Amino acid sequence: MELEKNFSIYLVEFIFLLMVYVVASSTLNFHLSYSITSSMHLPYEEAIKGFSLFLAYYLSRNAISAFEFNVLIIVVVVSLSFADEISRGYMRVLLSYPLSRKTIFCVKTFLIIIVPYLVYLTSATLLPLVYTSLSWNLFFAETIAKLSLIFLFEIFFVSSITILLALLTRSTSFTVLFSLVILFTLRYSGYIIGSEYVNYLPPFCFNILADYLIGIKFLQVNVYKVTAIYSILSAFPAILSYLYFTRRFDACRR
Amino acid sequence: MGKIIVEMKDVTKCFGNVVALRGVNLEIYEGITGLIGPNGAGKTTTIGIILGLLRRDSGYLSVYGVDPWIKGQEVRTKIGFLDEKPVFPGNMTGRRFLRCVARIYGVNEESVNEVLKIVGLSRHADRSISTYSAGMIQRLGLAQALLGDKEFIILDEPTSNLDPIARIRILELIKSLRKSSGLSFLISTHILTELERVCDNIIVMYGGKVLGACTLDEIYNKINYESYILEFSTLEESKKVYSRVIEAGDADIDGRFVYINQRIWNKIREDIFQFISENGIKMLSLKPRYNAIEEYYKSLIGDTIEI
């Protein structure tokens, strides 16, 4: 019922189309920047010529970052699944059934994470086919693996913050507004403050964490320690929303 | 009075600085109970606490012998709930939605068809919920509340968004369900005249407190007034009936209208009907002069409501 109600075919199609663009552009972006900065020689220029080269650069330069994409999609999905249901009274109906709050919270959160993630995996699986057919030879399993991990961590982080805001504000518009402000502030705080440690805050810590998990360990040990702390802290909103929903949440507050 | 379903003692509930319930004491028994009170009286909060949707701040609460906040699942298998403005997934059909709810309660497809038939939605069950009228949504809400092995149905303003015909249908449905399956109901409403049609017990709330609770018979006994007006086609006819009524007790006459006390009317009703038919008297109408619950409500709340 939850899946049918909140994930209509149009929404999934919309996510899929955006996801294809994000994955394609992010892969090229990662690949091209990596090949330029790394000491390894990657013969991409020989592989792509003319219009293909232009297209590859165009896509890479206009890449929507995975985080920005996740914020937009997850905020919409959480607003539909939590904030809208609370404000319109559907949550009250749902909680009046003999279901535990734990079950309701877990099912909703699981679907919020898994549906966009499955759509991502589908588009990521399609990419090698596209690249191979264009003879670009640009597809790297490592890039896709890294992106897959980053997507998973970011979807979890964004959804946990947005769910917490939805439960606290009980309003769709406030949830969207506050989520976007908080998440984009985190995203761009590094550029604004300029402190080195801000770069290890979520969502940046997920890049380092993903690198570490797939075996790329080129940073100092301290950086990984800080990243680990921030990554653990980033799970805090999810725990807080779970506890609030299961123990304190008043379903028919007016 | 039947078996006790809900027992509340000194229950309080605050939302921030707003005190919604100030030491509520009430008992709900089997039968149809009306919960009445002005806006902000605490009716919806009381219902929320009974269902385990809200956590009370203090006090004792027992629903079927258990605390609904702690053992909510157990309580909610026996209780059906229809919200004031029910919201259901618009992209699903009525039948599909009820099937999903049936799965939660562990009941089969047959039960879905049965409740659809009871509420009169069988013909529209395969239409998308987004195309339903307010009355149909309300009936769908009642259908989902009836699904499963229910004993007690809570209806929060079940007729507030309905036209008069749909209101009458819903109330008749409640009455027939009480008779046929022995279900108990708690009906929260503002429309007091409706309650007299269906309720056995009345609870009046105001300012987060229970001001009074009694049976309908007790209200009739408490509120002593000329409650019925009999209208006849001619003055002679009304005089004839009046002379018959006055033999039994207090009555009054005003032209073609005869006013009979509630208690007297209850005693001599059959006799009067027989007298009217034997003498070929044409009675144009028979209606209550006042609404008993309305009078009771006014006597409790009086002038405390600010308009």
Coordinates of C-alpha atoms in Angstrom, one line a residue:
Chain A
M1 CA 0.0 0.0 0.0
E2 CA 2.8 2.4 1.0
L3 CA 4.7 1.6 -2.2
E4 CA 1.6 2.1 -4.4
K5 CA 0.6 5.3 -2.6
N6 CA 3.8 7.2 -2.6
F7 CA 5.7 5.9 -5.6
S8 CA 3.5 6.3 -8.6
I9 CA 4.9 5.2 -12.0
Y10 CA 5.3 8.8 -13.0
L11 CA 7.4 9.7 -10.0
V12 CA 9.6 6.6 -10.6
E13 CA 9.9 7.5 -14.3
F14 CA 10.9 11.0 -13.4
I15 CA 13.5 9.8 -10.9
F16 CA 14.8 7.3 -13.5
L17 CA 15.3 10.0 -16.2
L18 CA 17.1 12.3 -13.8
M19 CA 19.1 9.4 -12.5
V20 CA 20.4 8.5 -15.9
Y21 CA 21.6 12.0 -16.5
V22 CA 23.2 12.2 -13.0
V23 CA 25.0 8.9 -13.3
A24 CA 26.2 9.6 -16.8
S25 CA 27.5 13.0 -16.1
S26 CA 28.9 12.1 -12.7
T27 CA 30.8 9.2 -14.1
L28 CA 32.3 11.3 -16.8
N29 CA 33.1 14.0 -14.3
F30 CA 34.8 11.6 -11.9
H31 CA 36.6 9.9 -14.7
L32 CA 37.9 13.1 -16.5
S33 CA 38.9 14.9 -13.4
Y34 CA 40.6 11.8 -12.1
S35 CA 42.5 11.2 -15.3
I36 CA 43.7 14.8 -15.3
T37 CA 44.9 14.9 -11.7
S38 CA 46.2 11.4 -11.4
S39 CA 49.7 10.5 -12.3
M40 CA 48.3 7.6 -14.3
H41 CA 48.0 8.1 -18.0
L42 CA 44.5 7.4 -19.1
P43 CA 44.2 7.6 -22.9
Y44 CA 40.7 9.0 -22.9
E45 CA 41.6 11.6 -25.6
E46 CA 42.6 8.9 -27.9
A47 CA 39.3 7.0 -27.2
I48 CA 37.0 9.9 -27.8
K49 CA 37.2 12.3 -30.6
G50 CA 35.2 15.2 -32.1
F51 CA 31.6 15.4 -31.1
S52 CA 32.0 12.6 -28.7
L53 CA 34.7 14.4 -26.9
F54 CA 32.6 17.6 -26.8
L55 CA 29.6 15.7 -25.5
A56 CA 31.7 14.0 -22.8
Y57 CA 33.2 17.3 -21.6
Y58 CA 29.8 19.0 -21.8
L59 CA 28.2 16.3 -19.7
S60 CA 31.0 16.2 -17.2
R61 CA 31.0 20.0 -16.8
N62 CA 27.2 20.1 -16.4
A63 CA 27.1 17.2 -14.0
I64 CA 24.5 17.4 -11.2
S65 CA 26.2 16.2 -8.2
A66 CA 24.8 13.1 -6.6
F67 CA 24.2 15.0 -3.4
E68 CA 22.2 17.8 -5.0
F69 CA 20.1 15.2 -6.9
N70 CA 19.5 13.1 -3.8
V71 CA 18.4 16.2 -1.9
L72 CA 15.8 17.1 -4.5
I73 CA 14.4 13.6 -4.9
I74 CA 14.5 12.5 -1.3
V75 CA 13.0 15.8 0.0
V76 CA 10.0 15.2 -2.4
V77 CA 9.6 11.6 -1.5
V78 CA 9.9 12.2 2.3
S79 CA 7.4 15.1 2.0
L80 CA 4.9 12.8 0.3
S81 CA 5.6 9.9 2.7
F82 CA 5.8 11.7 6.0
A83 CA 5.0 15.4 6.1
D84 CA 2.0 15.3 3.7
E85 CA 0.5 12.3 5.4
I86 CA 0.9 13.9 8.9
S87 CA -0.6 17.2 7.8
R88 CA -3.5 15.7 5.8
G89 CA -4.3 13.1 8.5
Y90 CA -3.5 9.9 6.6
M91 CA -0.9 9.1 9.2
R92 CA -3.6 9.1 11.8
V93 CA -5.6 6.6 9.8
L94 CA -2.4 4.5 9.3
L95 CA -1.6 4.5 13.0
S96 CA -5.2 3.5 13.9
Y97 CA -4.5 0.1 12.3
P98 CA -3.0 -2.7 14.4
L99 CA 0.5 -2.0 13.2
S100 CA 3.4 -1.1 15.5
R101 CA 5.0 2.3 15.0
K102 CA 8.3 0.6 14.6
T103 CA 6.9 -1.3 11.5
I104 CA 5.4 1.8 10.0
F105 CA 8.6 3.8 10.4
C106 CA 10.9 1.1 9.2
V107 CA 8.7 0.3 6.1
K108 CA 8.4 3.9 5.1
T109 CA 12.1 4.7 5.6
F110 CA 13.2 1.5 3.8
L111 CA 11.0 2.4 0.8
I112 CA 12.3 6.0 0.8
I113 CA 15.9 4.7 0.6
I114 CA 15.5 1.6 -1.5
V115 CA 13.3 2.9 -4.4
P116 CA 15.6 5.7 -5.5
Y117 CA 18.6 3.5 -4.9
L118 CA 17.2 0.7 -7.1
V119 CA 16.5 3.2 -9.8
Y120 CA 20.1 4.4 -9.4
L121 CA 21.4 0.9 -9.7
T122 CA 19.3 0.3 -12.8
S123 CA 20.6 3.4 -14.6
A124 CA 24.2 2.6 -13.4
T125 CA 23.8 -0.9 -15.0
L126 CA 22.7 0.6 -18.2
L127 CA 25.7 3.0 -18.5
P128 CA 28.3 0.4 -19.5
L129 CA 26.0 -0.6 -22.4
V130 CA 25.8 3.0 -23.6
Y131 CA 29.5 3.7 -23.2
T132 CA 30.5 0.4 -24.9
S133 CA 28.2 1.1 -27.9
L134 CA 29.8 4.5 -28.3
S135 CA 33.3 2.9 -28.1
W136 CA 34.2 5.5 -25.5
N137 CA 35.9 3.0 -23.3
L138 CA 35.4 5.3 -20.4
F139 CA 33.5 3.1 -18.0
F140 CA 35.3 2.3 -14.9
A141 CA 33.8 -0.2 -12.5
E142 CA 35.6 1.6 -9.7
T143 CA 33.8 4.9 -10.4
I144 CA 30.4 3.2 -10.5
A145 CA 31.2 1.3 -7.3
K146 CA 32.3 4.5 -5.6
L147 CA 29.2 6.3 -6.9
S148 CA 27.0 3.5 -5.7
L149 CA 28.3 3.7 -2.1
I150 CA 28.1 7.5 -2.1
F151 CA 24.5 7.4 -3.3
L152 CA 23.6 4.9 -0.6
F153 CA 25.2 7.0 2.2
E154 CA 23.8 10.2 0.9
I155 CA 20.3 8.9 0.4
F156 CA 20.3 7.6 4.0
F157 CA 21.7 10.9 5.4
V158 CA 19.4 13.2 3.4
S159 CA 16.3 11.0 4.2
S160 CA 17.1 10.9 7.9
I161 CA 17.4 14.7 8.2
T162 CA 14.2 15.2 6.2
I163 CA 12.2 12.7 8.1
L164 CA 13.2 14.3 11.4
L165 CA 12.2 17.7 10.1
A166 CA 8.9 16.3 8.7
L167 CA 8.1 14.8 12.2
L168 CA 9.0 18.0 14.0
T169 CA 7.3 20.5 11.7
R170 CA 4.3 18.4 10.5
S171 CA 4.1 20.6 7.5
T172 CA 5.1 19.8 3.9
S173 CA 6.2 23.3 3.0
F174 CA 8.3 23.7 6.1
T175 CA 9.9 20.3 5.7
V176 CA 10.9 21.1 2.1
L177 CA 12.2 24.6 3.0
F178 CA 14.2 23.6 6.1
S179 CA 15.6 20.5 4.5
L180 CA 16.8 22.4 1.5
V181 CA 18.3 25.2 3.7
I182 CA 20.1 22.7 6.1
L183 CA 21.3 20.3 3.4
F184 CA 22.6 22.9 1.0
T185 CA 24.2 24.8 3.8
L186 CA 26.1 21.7 4.7
R187 CA 27.0 21.1 1.0
Y188 CA 28.4 24.6 0.5
S189 CA 29.7 25.4 4.0
G190 CA 33.2 24.4 2.9
Y191 CA 33.2 27.1 0.2
I192 CA 31.8 29.7 2.6
I193 CA 33.9 29.0 5.8
G194 CA 37.0 27.7 4.1
S195 CA 38.0 25.6 7.0
E196 CA 39.7 22.3 6.3
Y197 CA 37.6 20.3 8.7
V198 CA 34.3 21.5 7.1
N199 CA 35.4 19.4 4.1
Y200 CA 35.0 16.3 6.2
L201 CA 31.4 17.1 7.2
P202 CA 28.6 15.2 5.6
P203 CA 28.1 15.0 2.6
F204 CA 31.9 15.2 1.9
C205 CA 32.8 12.6 4.4
F206 CA 30.9 10.1 2.4
N207 CA 33.3 10.5 -0.6
I208 CA 36.2 9.7 1.7
L209 CA 34.3 6.9 3.3
A210 CA 33.5 5.4 -0.1
D211 CA 37.1 5.7 -1.2
Y212 CA 38.2 4.0 1.9
L213 CA 35.7 1.2 1.5
I214 CA 36.7 0.4 -2.1
G215 CA 40.4 0.5 -1.2
I216 CA 41.6 4.0 -2.2
K217 CA 43.6 5.2 0.8
F218 CA 45.7 8.1 -0.2
L219 CA 44.9 10.5 2.7
Q220 CA 46.4 10.7 6.2
V221 CA 45.1 8.4 8.9
N222 CA 43.7 11.4 10.9
V223 CA 41.5 12.3 8.0
Y224 CA 39.9 8.8 8.1
K225 CA 39.4 9.1 11.8
V226 CA 37.6 12.5 11.5
T227 CA 35.6 11.0 8.6
A228 CA 34.6 8.0 10.7
I229 CA 33.4 10.3 13.5
Y230 CA 31.3 12.5 11.2
S231 CA 29.9 9.5 9.4
I232 CA 28.8 8.0 12.7
L233 CA 27.3 11.4 13.7
S234 CA 25.4 11.6 10.5
A235 CA 23.4 8.5 11.5
F236 CA 22.2 10.5 14.6
P237 CA 19.2 12.2 12.9
A238 CA 17.9 8.7 11.8
I239 CA 18.1 7.3 15.3
L240 CA 16.5 10.5 16.7
S241 CA 13.6 10.3 14.2
Y242 CA 13.1 6.6 15.0
L243 CA 13.0 7.2 18.7
Y244 CA 10.7 10.3 18.4
F245 CA 8.3 8.5 16.1
T246 CA 8.0 5.3 18.1
R247 CA 8.0 6.9 21.6
R248 CA 6.8 10.5 21.6
F249 CA 5.0 11.3 18.3
D250 CA 1.4 12.5 18.8
A251 CA -0.5 11.5 15.7
C252 CA -3.5 13.8 16.1
R253 CA -2.1 17.0 17.4
R254 CA -4.0 19.9 16.0
Chain B
M1 CA -25.5 -0.8 31.1
G2 CA -23.4 -3.4 29.3
K3 CA -19.7 -4.3 29.6
I4 CA -17.3 -1.5 30.2
I5 CA -15.0 -0.8 27.2
V6 CA -13.1 2.3 28.2
E7 CA -12.2 3.6 31.6
M8 CA -10.4 7.0 32.1
K9 CA -9.4 8.4 35.4
D10 CA -7.9 11.9 35.8
V11 CA -6.4 11.8 32.3
T12 CA -4.5 14.9 31.3
K13 CA -2.9 16.0 28.1
C14 CA -1.1 19.1 27.1
F15 CA 0.2 20.2 23.7
G16 CA 2.9 22.7 24.7
N17 CA 1.2 25.4 26.7
V18 CA -2.3 24.3 25.6
V19 CA -4.1 22.1 28.1
A20 CA -6.3 19.8 26.0
L21 CA -7.6 17.5 28.8
R22 CA -7.8 18.5 32.4
G23 CA -8.4 15.4 34.4
V24 CA -10.9 13.6 32.3
N25 CA -13.0 10.9 34.1
L26 CA -15.2 8.8 31.9
E27 CA -16.5 5.3 31.3
I28 CA -17.7 4.0 28.0
Y29 CA -20.0 1.0 28.0
E30 CA -21.3 -1.3 25.3
G31 CA -23.9 0.4 23.1
I32 CA -23.9 3.6 21.1
T33 CA -22.3 6.5 23.0
G34 CA -22.4 10.1 21.9
L35 CA -19.4 12.3 22.7
I36 CA -20.5 15.9 22.4
G37 CA -19.0 19.3 23.1
P38 CA -18.0 22.5 21.4
N39 CA -14.8 22.9 19.3
G40 CA -11.7 22.6 21.5
A41 CA -13.6 20.6 24.2
G42 CA -11.1 17.8 23.9
K43 CA -13.2 15.2 22.0
T44 CA -10.6 14.4 19.3
T45 CA -7.8 14.3 21.9
T46 CA -9.8 11.9 24.0
I47 CA -10.4 9.7 20.9
G48 CA -6.7 9.9 20.1
I49 CA -5.7 8.7 23.6
I50 CA -8.3 5.9 23.5
L51 CA -6.8 4.7 20.2
G52 CA -3.2 5.0 21.4
L53 CA -2.4 7.7 18.8
L54 CA -1.6 10.1 21.6
R55 CA 0.3 9.7 24.8
R56 CA -1.4 11.0 27.9
D57 CA 0.6 13.1 30.3
S58 CA -0.9 11.5 33.4
G59 CA -3.9 9.5 34.7
Y60 CA -5.2 6.0 34.3
L61 CA -6.6 4.6 31.1
S62 CA -7.8 1.1 30.2
V63 CA -9.4 0.0 26.9
Y64 CA -10.6 -3.6 27.0
G65 CA -8.5 -3.9 30.1
V66 CA -5.2 -2.8 28.6
D67 CA -3.3 0.5 28.2
P68 CA -3.5 1.5 24.5
W69 CA -0.3 3.4 24.5
I70 CA 1.6 0.3 25.6
K71 CA -0.4 -2.4 23.9
G72 CA -1.7 -0.4 21.0
Q73 CA -1.7 -3.2 18.5
E74 CA -3.8 -5.4 20.7
V75 CA -6.4 -2.7 21.4
R76 CA -6.6 -1.6 17.7
T77 CA -7.4 -5.1 16.5
K78 CA -10.7 -4.6 18.3
I79 CA -11.3 -1.0 17.5
G80 CA -12.2 0.5 14.1
F81 CA -11.7 4.3 13.6
L82 CA -13.3 6.7 11.1
D83 CA -11.6 10.1 11.1
E84 CA -13.4 13.4 10.8
K85 CA -11.9 14.1 7.3
P86 CA -10.7 10.7 6.2
V87 CA -7.8 10.7 3.8
F88 CA -7.2 7.6 1.7
P89 CA -4.7 7.1 -1.2
G90 CA -6.4 8.7 -4.2
N91 CA -4.6 6.7 -6.8
M92 CA -6.0 3.4 -5.5
T93 CA -9.5 1.9 -6.0
G94 CA -11.8 1.5 -3.1
R95 CA -11.5 -2.3 -3.3
R96 CA -7.7 -2.3 -3.7
F97 CA -7.4 -0.1 -0.6
L98 CA -9.8 -2.3 1.4
R99 CA -7.8 -5.4 0.3
C100 CA -4.6 -3.8 1.7
V101 CA -6.4 -3.0 5.0
A102 CA -7.9 -6.6 5.1
R103 CA -4.3 -8.0 4.8
I104 CA -3.4 -6.0 7.9
Y105 CA -6.3 -7.5 9.9
G106 CA -5.6 -10.9 8.4
V107 CA -9.1 -11.2 6.8
N108 CA -10.0 -12.5 3.4
E109 CA -11.5 -11.0 0.2
E110 CA -15.0 -12.1 1.2
S111 CA -14.8 -9.7 4.2
V112 CA -14.0 -6.9 1.8
N113 CA -17.0 -7.7 -0.4
E114 CA -19.2 -7.9 2.7
V115 CA -18.2 -4.5 4.1
L116 CA -18.6 -3.0 0.7
K117 CA -22.1 -4.3 0.6
I118 CA -22.9 -3.1 4.1
V119 CA -21.8 0.4 3.4
G120 CA -23.4 0.4 -0.1
L121 CA -20.2 0.9 -2.1
S122 CA -20.1 -2.4 -4.1
R123 CA -21.0 -0.7 -7.4
H124 CA -18.2 1.9 -7.0
A125 CA -15.6 -0.3 -5.5
D126 CA -13.5 -0.5 -8.6
R127 CA -13.3 3.2 -9.1
S128 CA -10.3 5.3 -8.1
I129 CA -10.8 6.9 -4.7
S130 CA -9.9 10.3 -6.1
T131 CA -13.3 10.2 -8.0
Y132 CA -15.3 9.5 -4.8
S133 CA -17.8 12.1 -3.4
A134 CA -17.5 13.2 0.3
G135 CA -20.3 10.8 1.2
M136 CA -18.6 7.9 -0.6
I137 CA -15.3 8.7 1.1
Q138 CA -17.1 8.6 4.5
R139 CA -18.7 5.2 3.6
L140 CA -15.3 3.9 2.5
G141 CA -14.0 5.1 5.9
L142 CA -16.7 3.2 7.6
A143 CA -16.0 0.1 5.5
Q144 CA -12.3 0.1 6.6
A145 CA -13.3 0.7 10.2
L146 CA -15.6 -2.3 10.0
L147 CA -13.0 -4.7 8.5
G148 CA -11.7 -7.4 10.7
D149 CA -13.0 -8.8 14.0
K150 CA -14.1 -5.5 15.5
E151 CA -16.1 -4.9 18.7
F152 CA -15.9 -1.1 19.0
I153 CA -16.1 1.6 16.3
I154 CA -15.0 5.1 17.0
L155 CA -16.5 7.7 14.6
D156 CA -15.1 11.3 14.8
E157 CA -17.7 13.6 13.3
P158 CA -18.9 11.0 10.9
T159 CA -21.6 13.2 9.3
S160 CA -19.9 16.6 9.3
N161 CA -19.2 16.8 5.6
L162 CA -22.4 15.1 4.4
D163 CA -25.6 16.3 2.9
P164 CA -28.8 15.5 4.9
I165 CA -29.7 12.3 3.0
A166 CA -26.2 10.9 3.4
R167 CA -26.3 11.8 7.1
I168 CA -29.5 9.8 7.6
R169 CA -28.1 6.9 5.7
I170 CA -24.9 6.8 7.8
L171 CA -27.0 7.0 11.0
E172 CA -29.3 4.3 9.9
L173 CA -26.4 2.1 9.0
I174 CA -24.9 2.6 12.5
K175 CA -28.2 1.7 14.1
S176 CA -28.6 -1.4 11.9
L177 CA -25.0 -2.5 12.6
R178 CA -25.6 -2.2 16.4
K179 CA -28.7 -4.3 16.0
S180 CA -27.4 -6.9 13.6
S181 CA -23.8 -7.5 14.8
G182 CA -23.9 -6.0 18.3
L183 CA -21.1 -3.6 17.6
S184 CA -20.5 -0.7 20.0
F185 CA -19.9 2.8 18.8
L186 CA -18.5 6.0 20.1
I187 CA -19.7 9.0 18.0
S188 CA -18.2 12.4 18.4
T189 CA -20.3 15.1 16.9
H190 CA -21.6 18.7 17.0
I191 CA -24.9 17.8 15.6
L192 CA -27.0 17.0 18.6
T193 CA -30.3 16.2 17.0
E194 CA -28.6 13.3 15.2
L195 CA -27.5 11.6 18.4
E196 CA -31.1 11.3 19.8
R197 CA -31.8 9.0 16.8
V198 CA -29.1 6.5 17.6
C199 CA -27.4 6.9 21.0
D200 CA -27.9 5.0 24.2
N201 CA -25.4 7.1 26.3
I202 CA -24.2 10.6 26.2
I203 CA -21.0 12.2 27.4
V204 CA -20.7 16.0 27.4
M205 CA -17.2 17.6 27.3
Y206 CA -16.2 21.2 27.7
G207 CA -12.9 22.8 28.2
G208 CA -11.0 19.5 28.4
K209 CA -13.3 18.1 31.1
V210 CA -16.3 15.8 31.2
L211 CA -19.3 17.8 32.4
G212 CA -21.8 15.0 32.4
A213 CA -22.4 11.5 31.3
C214 CA -25.6 9.5 31.4
T215 CA -28.0 7.4 29.4
L216 CA -30.6 8.8 27.1
D217 CA -33.4 7.6 29.4
E218 CA -31.7 9.5 32.3
I219 CA -31.7 12.6 30.1
Y220 CA -35.4 12.2 29.4
N221 CA -36.0 12.0 33.1
K222 CA -33.8 14.9 33.9
I223 CA -35.1 17.2 31.3
N224 CA -38.8 17.5 32.2
Y225 CA -40.6 19.5 29.5
E226 CA -43.5 19.3 27.0
S227 CA -41.6 17.3 24.5
Y228 CA -44.0 16.4 21.8
I229 CA -46.3 18.4 19.5
L230 CA -49.2 16.7 17.9
E231 CA -50.7 18.6 15.0
F232 CA -54.3 17.9 13.8
S233 CA -56.2 19.1 10.8
T234 CA -59.1 20.7 12.8
L235 CA -59.7 22.3 16.1
E236 CA -62.4 19.8 17.0
E237 CA -59.9 16.9 16.5
S238 CA -57.2 18.5 18.6
K239 CA -59.8 19.1 21.4
K240 CA -60.9 15.5 21.2
V241 CA -57.4 14.2 21.6
Y242 CA -56.6 16.8 24.3
S243 CA -59.5 15.6 26.4
R244 CA -58.2 12.1 26.1
V245 CA -54.7 13.0 27.0
I246 CA -55.6 15.2 30.0
E247 CA -57.1 12.1 31.7
A248 CA -53.6 10.6 31.9
G249 CA -51.8 13.7 33.1
D250 CA -50.4 17.1 32.2
A251 CA -51.0 18.4 28.6
D252 CA -51.7 21.7 26.8
I253 CA -53.6 22.8 23.8
D254 CA -53.1 25.7 21.4
G255 CA -55.4 25.7 18.4
R256 CA -54.7 22.6 16.3
F257 CA -51.7 21.7 18.4
V258 CA -51.6 19.5 21.4
Y259 CA -48.5 19.5 23.7
I260 CA -47.8 16.3 25.6
N261 CA -45.2 15.8 28.3
Q262 CA -42.5 13.3 27.3
R263 CA -43.2 10.9 30.2
I264 CA -46.9 10.9 29.7
W265 CA -46.5 10.5 26.0
N266 CA -44.4 7.4 26.6
K267 CA -47.1 5.9 28.7
I268 CA -50.2 6.6 26.6
R269 CA -48.7 6.6 23.1
E270 CA -50.3 3.3 22.1
D271 CA -53.6 4.3 23.5
I272 CA -53.6 7.7 21.7
F273 CA -52.8 6.0 18.4
Q274 CA -55.6 3.6 18.8
F275 CA -58.0 6.5 19.8
I276 CA -57.0 8.5 16.7
S277 CA -57.5 5.6 14.3
E278 CA -60.9 4.5 15.9
N279 CA -62.3 8.1 15.7
G280 CA -61.0 8.7 12.2
I281 CA -58.8 11.7 13.4
K282 CA -56.3 13.0 10.9
M283 CA -52.9 13.7 12.6
L284 CA -50.8 16.0 10.4
S285 CA -47.5 15.7 12.3
L286 CA -45.9 14.5 15.5
K287 CA -42.6 16.0 16.5
P288 CA -40.5 16.7 19.6
R289 CA -40.9 20.2 20.9
Y290 CA -37.3 20.3 22.0
N291 CA -34.3 18.1 21.4
A292 CA -33.7 16.3 24.7
I293 CA -29.9 16.1 24.2
E294 CA -29.8 19.7 23.2
E295 CA -31.6 20.7 26.4
Y296 CA -29.3 18.5 28.4
Y297 CA -26.3 20.0 26.7
K298 CA -27.6 23.5 27.3
S299 CA -28.3 22.7 31.0
L300 CA -24.7 21.6 31.5
I301 CA -22.8 24.1 29.5
G302 CA -25.3 27.0 29.9
D303 CA -23.9 30.4 29.0
T304 CA -20.2 29.3 29.3
I305 CA -19.7 29.2 25.6
E306 CA -18.4 32.5 24.1
I307 CA -20.0 33.2 20.7

